[in-house]
Amino acid sequence: MNIAEAKEQVYNTIKAYSTRDENGNYVLESDQQRPLFLMGPPGIGKTAIVRQVAEELGLGLVSYSITHHTRQSALGLPKIVHKRFGNDEYDVSEYTMSEIISSVYDCMEDTGLREGILFLDEVNCASETLTPTMLQFLQFKTFGRHKVPDGWIVVTAGNPIAYNRSAREFDIVTWDRLKKVDIKPDYDAWKAYAYKHGAHAAILTYLDIRKEYFYKIEETVDGKNFVTARGWIDLSDIIKLYEQRGIGVDRKLIEQYIQNPVISEDFATYYDLYNKYKSDYQIEEILSGRAPQEIEKRAQAAEFDERLSLLGLLMDSVNAGLSSVMKQEDIVTELLKVLKEVKSGKDIRQATSEEETLYHRFRKMGVLSSDNRDRYEAVLGFLNRHITSQSDFQTVKADYDAMVEKMKSEAGTAGTRLGNLFCFIEKVFGDGQEMLILVTELTMGYYSSRFIARYGCDEYYKYNDSLKFYERRIEILKKGEALWQQSTM
């Protein structure tokens, strides 16, 4: 299955394991809850989906890589305890609490959450001295004498032997106690996450052309060459920072993330070409509805790769506006909820304190997505500003109303630019494959699909119908749904 389907499996399993009966007891007791085992190649997003599920369900999260542990740190250290058995007394060796189990209790104390996920990565790469301890843990959820607290669900991950020399195969007895989820690289599923993450348009358009380069691991005489989903996302982030700071992006940088010489050189060439298109085509003129005739003629005469790059440039600029509007809407929606409570009599300081508690809880666990971090900080900034100035409710409401009006104005501008994009594609390319790609990309995009659902777009609906795109749209939405639930891959 792909990473989106794997996330859905994790999400549904945790929801099922968390089910309680009428007396408040878990329907499946801890011993019956098979640990999930996410088996997949490195850099595919296994850790990311566990963080996302923890955030979405409001659960605690404790993460460990078993390769960093010895038998002592996982099991605990021996200590001598004096005990009496009948009339006889003995010195007995016991173990201190495992660092891993202790971290679960620390998380419970720090966050106030009594349910969570204990995520153990690379469990099939444990050292030989730790292997028996790990097998006992997978079967009984205990390290030494100390058990994972009730309400904490164990999720593990590992790499197939083909990708990791230190990995070892489990026996049937162990596999029969695990809930195994096999994950394969899938560009379309990753792309849904990449849209939400805000991946660089050069990377997305390049991979649309070179899908075979999305994930590749091969053995050569010089060692392993590899490209992973994680590598593309990390490269995207650093490229955006370099561009922001005016630092040149070259092959030397790219090959630090794309560790395959053929692919890194190919992408470096494409990135230079992409920037040339960015300079040649007057993107803002096109989106303002004033595309020069020579630009239209060049686009009509362009090869498909150039057309795809141009489309990527246009959509990148449009999506920036669409995502900005939807992020603002998330902020005003959260503020509206708080202000309704304040209007009903709750003290604004108490409401702000509750928001801060949630914010710091997620920050401590390390599961807060950048979008949700920005949302919390914007809401808290608004509330604290009015607490400091001791504003009355009418002043607070007026400030909120001004924020809403600004958002609506930006939504109008973003909608106009989106309409102009459709007009340009229709005039230059007609209703061919470029239009199909545009409608597909808008449907897959997390923020673009939300924007259209919220504010509408006549041109989108027109081509969605004329291209008989509805069934395909639903299919894409279902494939991306697990990644889109992040309220973030």
PDB file of N, CA, C and O in Angstrom, residues 148-187:
ATOM      1  N   VAL A 148       4.170  -1.073  29.283  1.00  0.00           N
ATOM      2  CA  VAL A 148       3.648   0.156  28.685  1.00  0.00           C
ATOM      3  C   VAL A 148       2.285   0.455  29.326  1.00  0.00           C
ATOM      4  O   VAL A 148       1.440  -0.435  29.422  1.00  0.00           O
ATOM      5  N   PRO A 149       2.054   1.676  29.793  1.00  0.00           N
ATOM      6  CA  PRO A 149       0.778   1.985  30.464  1.00  0.00           C
ATOM      7  C   PRO A 149      -0.427   1.729  29.552  1.00  0.00           C
ATOM      8  O   PRO A 149      -0.346   1.884  28.331  1.00  0.00           O
ATOM      9  N   ASP A 150      -1.527   1.326  30.157  1.00  0.00           N
ATOM     10  CA  ASP A 150      -2.773   1.165  29.403  1.00  0.00           C
ATOM     11  C   ASP A 150      -3.127   2.487  28.722  1.00  0.00           C
ATOM     12  O   ASP A 150      -2.950   3.567  29.294  1.00  0.00           O
ATOM     13  N   GLY A 151      -3.660   2.386  27.522  1.00  0.00           N
ATOM     14  CA  GLY A 151      -4.016   3.593  26.772  1.00  0.00           C
ATOM     15  C   GLY A 151      -2.920   4.042  25.825  1.00  0.00           C
ATOM     16  O   GLY A 151      -3.144   4.919  24.989  1.00  0.00           O
ATOM     17  N   TRP A 152      -1.740   3.442  25.950  1.00  0.00           N
ATOM     18  CA  TRP A 152      -0.629   3.767  25.056  1.00  0.00           C
ATOM     19  C   TRP A 152      -0.471   2.641  24.052  1.00  0.00           C
ATOM     20  O   TRP A 152      -0.299   1.484  24.417  1.00  0.00           O
ATOM     21  N   ILE A 153      -0.559   2.995  22.787  1.00  0.00           N
ATOM     22  CA  ILE A 153      -0.545   2.022  21.698  1.00  0.00           C
ATOM     23  C   ILE A 153       0.843   1.996  21.067  1.00  0.00           C
ATOM     24  O   ILE A 153       1.447   3.036  20.817  1.00  0.00           O
ATOM     25  N   VAL A 154       1.334   0.791  20.846  1.00  0.00           N
ATOM     26  CA  VAL A 154       2.679   0.615  20.318  1.00  0.00           C
ATOM     27  C   VAL A 154       2.641   0.572  18.795  1.00  0.00           C
ATOM     28  O   VAL A 154       1.921  -0.241  18.198  1.00  0.00           O
ATOM     29  N   VAL A 155       3.399   1.469  18.180  1.00  0.00           N
ATOM     30  CA  VAL A 155       3.593   1.467  16.730  1.00  0.00           C
ATOM     31  C   VAL A 155       5.090   1.350  16.484  1.00  0.00           C
ATOM     32  O   VAL A 155       5.883   2.068  17.098  1.00  0.00           O
ATOM     33  N   THR A 156       5.466   0.434  15.616  1.00  0.00           N
ATOM     34  CA  THR A 156       6.886   0.237  15.320  1.00  0.00           C
ATOM     35  C   THR A 156       7.108   0.383  13.821  1.00  0.00           C
ATOM     36  O   THR A 156       6.166   0.414  13.025  1.00  0.00           O
ATOM     37  N   ALA A 157       8.371   0.461  13.441  1.00  0.00           N
ATOM     38  CA  ALA A 157       8.704   0.588  12.013  1.00  0.00           C
ATOM     39  C   ALA A 157      10.052  -0.059  11.768  1.00  0.00           C
ATOM     40  O   ALA A 157      10.871  -0.216  12.689  1.00  0.00           O
ATOM     41  N   GLY A 158      10.267  -0.424  10.536  1.00  0.00           N
ATOM     42  CA  GLY A 158      11.537  -1.022  10.151  1.00  0.00           C
ATOM     43  C   GLY A 158      11.712  -1.022   8.655  1.00  0.00           C
ATOM     44  O   GLY A 158      10.777  -0.761   7.894  1.00  0.00           O
ATOM     45  N   ASN A 159      12.936  -1.275   8.219  1.00  0.00           N
ATOM     46  CA  ASN A 159      13.262  -1.339   6.800  1.00  0.00           C
ATOM     47  C   ASN A 159      13.410  -2.788   6.357  1.00  0.00           C
ATOM     48  O   ASN A 159      13.912  -3.615   7.119  1.00  0.00           O
ATOM     49  N   PRO A 160      13.007  -3.096   5.136  1.00  0.00           N
ATOM     50  CA  PRO A 160      13.267  -4.442   4.603  1.00  0.00           C
ATOM     51  C   PRO A 160      14.765  -4.726   4.565  1.00  0.00           C
ATOM     52  O   PRO A 160      15.590  -3.802   4.468  1.00  0.00           O
ATOM     53  N   ILE A 161      15.104  -5.985   4.634  1.00  0.00           N
ATOM     54  CA  ILE A 161      16.510  -6.395   4.654  1.00  0.00           C
ATOM     55  C   ILE A 161      17.256  -5.868   3.428  1.00  0.00           C
ATOM     56  O   ILE A 161      18.439  -5.522   3.509  1.00  0.00           O
ATOM     57  N   ALA A 162      16.566  -5.769   2.309  1.00  0.00           N
ATOM     58  CA  ALA A 162      17.207  -5.312   1.074  1.00  0.00           C
ATOM     59  C   ALA A 162      17.758  -3.897   1.192  1.00  0.00           C
ATOM     60  O   ALA A 162      18.678  -3.510   0.460  1.00  0.00           O
ATOM     61  N   TYR A 163      17.223  -3.096   2.119  1.00  0.00           N
ATOM     62  CA  TYR A 163      17.636  -1.701   2.249  1.00  0.00           C
ATOM     63  C   TYR A 163      18.570  -1.452   3.432  1.00  0.00           C
ATOM     64  O   TYR A 163      19.103  -0.359   3.571  1.00  0.00           O
ATOM     65  N   ASN A 164      18.708  -2.421   4.301  1.00  0.00           N
ATOM     66  CA  ASN A 164      19.475  -2.191   5.530  1.00  0.00           C
ATOM     67  C   ASN A 164      20.214  -3.464   5.914  1.00  0.00           C
ATOM     68  O   ASN A 164      19.596  -4.474   6.256  1.00  0.00           O
ATOM     69  N   ARG A 165      21.543  -3.406   5.869  1.00  0.00           N
ATOM     70  CA  ARG A 165      22.335  -4.595   6.141  1.00  0.00           C
ATOM     71  C   ARG A 165      22.186  -5.086   7.575  1.00  0.00           C
ATOM     72  O   ARG A 165      22.378  -6.264   7.866  1.00  0.00           O
ATOM     73  N   SER A 166      21.871  -4.174   8.502  1.00  0.00           N
ATOM     74  CA  SER A 166      21.750  -4.581   9.901  1.00  0.00           C
ATOM     75  C   SER A 166      20.361  -5.109  10.243  1.00  0.00           C
ATOM     76  O   SER A 166      20.123  -5.576  11.349  1.00  0.00           O
ATOM     77  N   ALA A 167      19.424  -5.020   9.275  1.00  0.00           N
ATOM     78  CA  ALA A 167      18.074  -5.523   9.529  1.00  0.00           C
ATOM     79  C   ALA A 167      18.080  -7.041   9.539  1.00  0.00           C
ATOM     80  O   ALA A 167      18.872  -7.688   8.859  1.00  0.00           O
ATOM     81  N   ARG A 168      17.178  -7.622  10.327  1.00  0.00           N
ATOM     82  CA  ARG A 168      17.060  -9.086  10.383  1.00  0.00           C
ATOM     83  C   ARG A 168      15.590  -9.473  10.293  1.00  0.00           C
ATOM     84  O   ARG A 168      14.711  -8.713  10.684  1.00  0.00           O
ATOM     85  N   GLU A 169      15.363 -10.640   9.780  1.00  0.00           N
ATOM     86  CA  GLU A 169      14.008 -11.133   9.596  1.00  0.00           C
ATOM     87  C   GLU A 169      13.473 -11.684  10.911  1.00  0.00           C
ATOM     88  O   GLU A 169      14.193 -12.358  11.657  1.00  0.00           O
ATOM     89  N   PHE A 170      12.212 -11.374  11.238  1.00  0.00           N
ATOM     90  CA  PHE A 170      11.572 -11.955  12.410  1.00  0.00           C
ATOM     91  C   PHE A 170      11.099 -13.364  12.084  1.00  0.00           C
ATOM     92  O   PHE A 170      10.844 -13.697  10.916  1.00  0.00           O
ATOM     93  N   ASP A 171      10.962 -14.176  13.127  1.00  0.00           N
ATOM     94  CA  ASP A 171      10.401 -15.512  12.915  1.00  0.00           C
ATOM     95  C   ASP A 171       8.873 -15.432  12.897  1.00  0.00           C
ATOM     96  O   ASP A 171       8.278 -14.391  13.202  1.00  0.00           O
ATOM     97  N   ILE A 172       8.229 -16.525  12.544  1.00  0.00           N
ATOM     98  CA  ILE A 172       6.769 -16.555  12.416  1.00  0.00           C
ATOM     99  C   ILE A 172       6.092 -16.249  13.742  1.00  0.00           C
ATOM    100  O   ILE A 172       5.045 -15.588  13.791  1.00  0.00           O
ATOM    101  N   VAL A 173       6.684 -16.720  14.838  1.00  0.00           N
ATOM    102  CA  VAL A 173       6.092 -16.478  16.158  1.00  0.00           C
ATOM    103  C   VAL A 173       5.957 -14.982  16.427  1.00  0.00           C
ATOM    104  O   VAL A 173       4.936 -14.516  16.948  1.00  0.00           O
ATOM    105  N   THR A 174       7.006 -14.233  16.046  1.00  0.00           N
ATOM    106  CA  THR A 174       6.958 -12.778  16.260  1.00  0.00           C
ATOM    107  C   THR A 174       5.990 -12.112  15.294  1.00  0.00           C
ATOM    108  O   THR A 174       5.162 -11.285  15.699  1.00  0.00           O
ATOM    109  N   TRP A 175       6.084 -12.450  13.999  1.00  0.00           N
ATOM    110  CA  TRP A 175       5.178 -11.847  13.020  1.00  0.00           C
ATOM    111  C   TRP A 175       3.717 -12.091  13.379  1.00  0.00           C
ATOM    112  O   TRP A 175       2.861 -11.239  13.125  1.00  0.00           O
ATOM    113  N   ASP A 176       3.454 -13.239  13.984  1.00  0.00           N
ATOM    114  CA  ASP A 176       2.071 -13.592  14.312  1.00  0.00           C
ATOM    115  C   ASP A 176       1.526 -12.764  15.469  1.00  0.00           C
ATOM    116  O   ASP A 176       0.345 -12.890  15.818  1.00  0.00           O
ATOM    117  N   ARG A 177       2.366 -11.945  16.071  1.00  0.00           N
ATOM    118  CA  ARG A 177       1.918 -11.066  17.154  1.00  0.00           C
ATOM    119  C   ARG A 177       1.917  -9.597  16.738  1.00  0.00           C
ATOM    120  O   ARG A 177       1.699  -8.722  17.569  1.00  0.00           O
ATOM    121  N   LEU A 178       2.201  -9.355  15.465  1.00  0.00           N
ATOM    122  CA  LEU A 178       2.269  -7.983  14.967  1.00  0.00           C
ATOM    123  C   LEU A 178       1.180  -7.727  13.936  1.00  0.00           C
ATOM    124  O   LEU A 178       0.680  -8.653  13.294  1.00  0.00           O
ATOM    125  N   LYS A 179       0.838  -6.454  13.784  1.00  0.00           N
ATOM    126  CA  LYS A 179      -0.094  -6.014  12.735  1.00  0.00           C
ATOM    127  C   LYS A 179       0.766  -5.358  11.664  1.00  0.00           C
ATOM    128  O   LYS A 179       1.108  -4.179  11.741  1.00  0.00           O
ATOM    129  N   LYS A 180       1.132  -6.128  10.661  1.00  0.00           N
ATOM    130  CA  LYS A 180       2.122  -5.680   9.685  1.00  0.00           C
ATOM    131  C   LYS A 180       1.480  -4.852   8.578  1.00  0.00           C
ATOM    132  O   LYS A 180       0.468  -5.233   8.005  1.00  0.00           O
ATOM    133  N   VAL A 181       2.089  -3.695   8.309  1.00  0.00           N
ATOM    134  CA  VAL A 181       1.623  -2.789   7.258  1.00  0.00           C
ATOM    135  C   VAL A 181       2.778  -2.580   6.283  1.00  0.00           C
ATOM    136  O   VAL A 181       3.762  -1.911   6.606  1.00  0.00           O
ATOM    137  N   ASP A 182       2.683  -3.182   5.106  1.00  0.00           N
ATOM    138  CA  ASP A 182       3.731  -3.046   4.091  1.00  0.00           C
ATOM    139  C   ASP A 182       3.484  -1.792   3.259  1.00  0.00           C
ATOM    140  O   ASP A 182       2.384  -1.587   2.738  1.00  0.00           O
ATOM    141  N   ILE A 183       4.522  -0.962   3.127  1.00  0.00           N
ATOM    142  CA  ILE A 183       4.392   0.323   2.431  1.00  0.00           C
ATOM    143  C   ILE A 183       5.350   0.372   1.246  1.00  0.00           C
ATOM    144  O   ILE A 183       6.524   0.001   1.363  1.00  0.00           O
ATOM    145  N   LYS A 184       4.832   0.841   0.118  1.00  0.00           N
ATOM    146  CA  LYS A 184       5.637   0.985  -1.095  1.00  0.00           C
ATOM    147  C   LYS A 184       5.670   2.453  -1.515  1.00  0.00           C
ATOM    148  O   LYS A 184       4.724   3.198  -1.271  1.00  0.00           O
ATOM    149  N   PRO A 185       6.752   2.879  -2.175  1.00  0.00           N
ATOM    150  CA  PRO A 185       6.799   4.259  -2.683  1.00  0.00           C
ATOM    151  C   PRO A 185       5.704   4.494  -3.712  1.00  0.00           C
ATOM    152  O   PRO A 185       5.449   3.641  -4.569  1.00  0.00           O
ATOM    153  N   ASP A 186       5.043   5.632  -3.633  1.00  0.00           N
ATOM    154  CA  ASP A 186       3.972   5.974  -4.553  1.00  0.00           C
ATOM    155  C   ASP A 186       3.991   7.484  -4.757  1.00  0.00           C
ATOM    156  O   ASP A 186       3.728   8.242  -3.817  1.00  0.00           O
ATOM    157  N   TYR A 187       4.309   7.909  -5.971  1.00  0.00           N
ATOM    158  CA  TYR A 187       4.477   9.343  -6.228  1.00  0.00           C
ATOM    159  C   TYR A 187       3.188  10.122  -6.019  1.00  0.00           C
ATOM    160  O   TYR A 187       3.191  11.203  -5.422  1.00  0.00           O
TER     161      TYR A 187
END
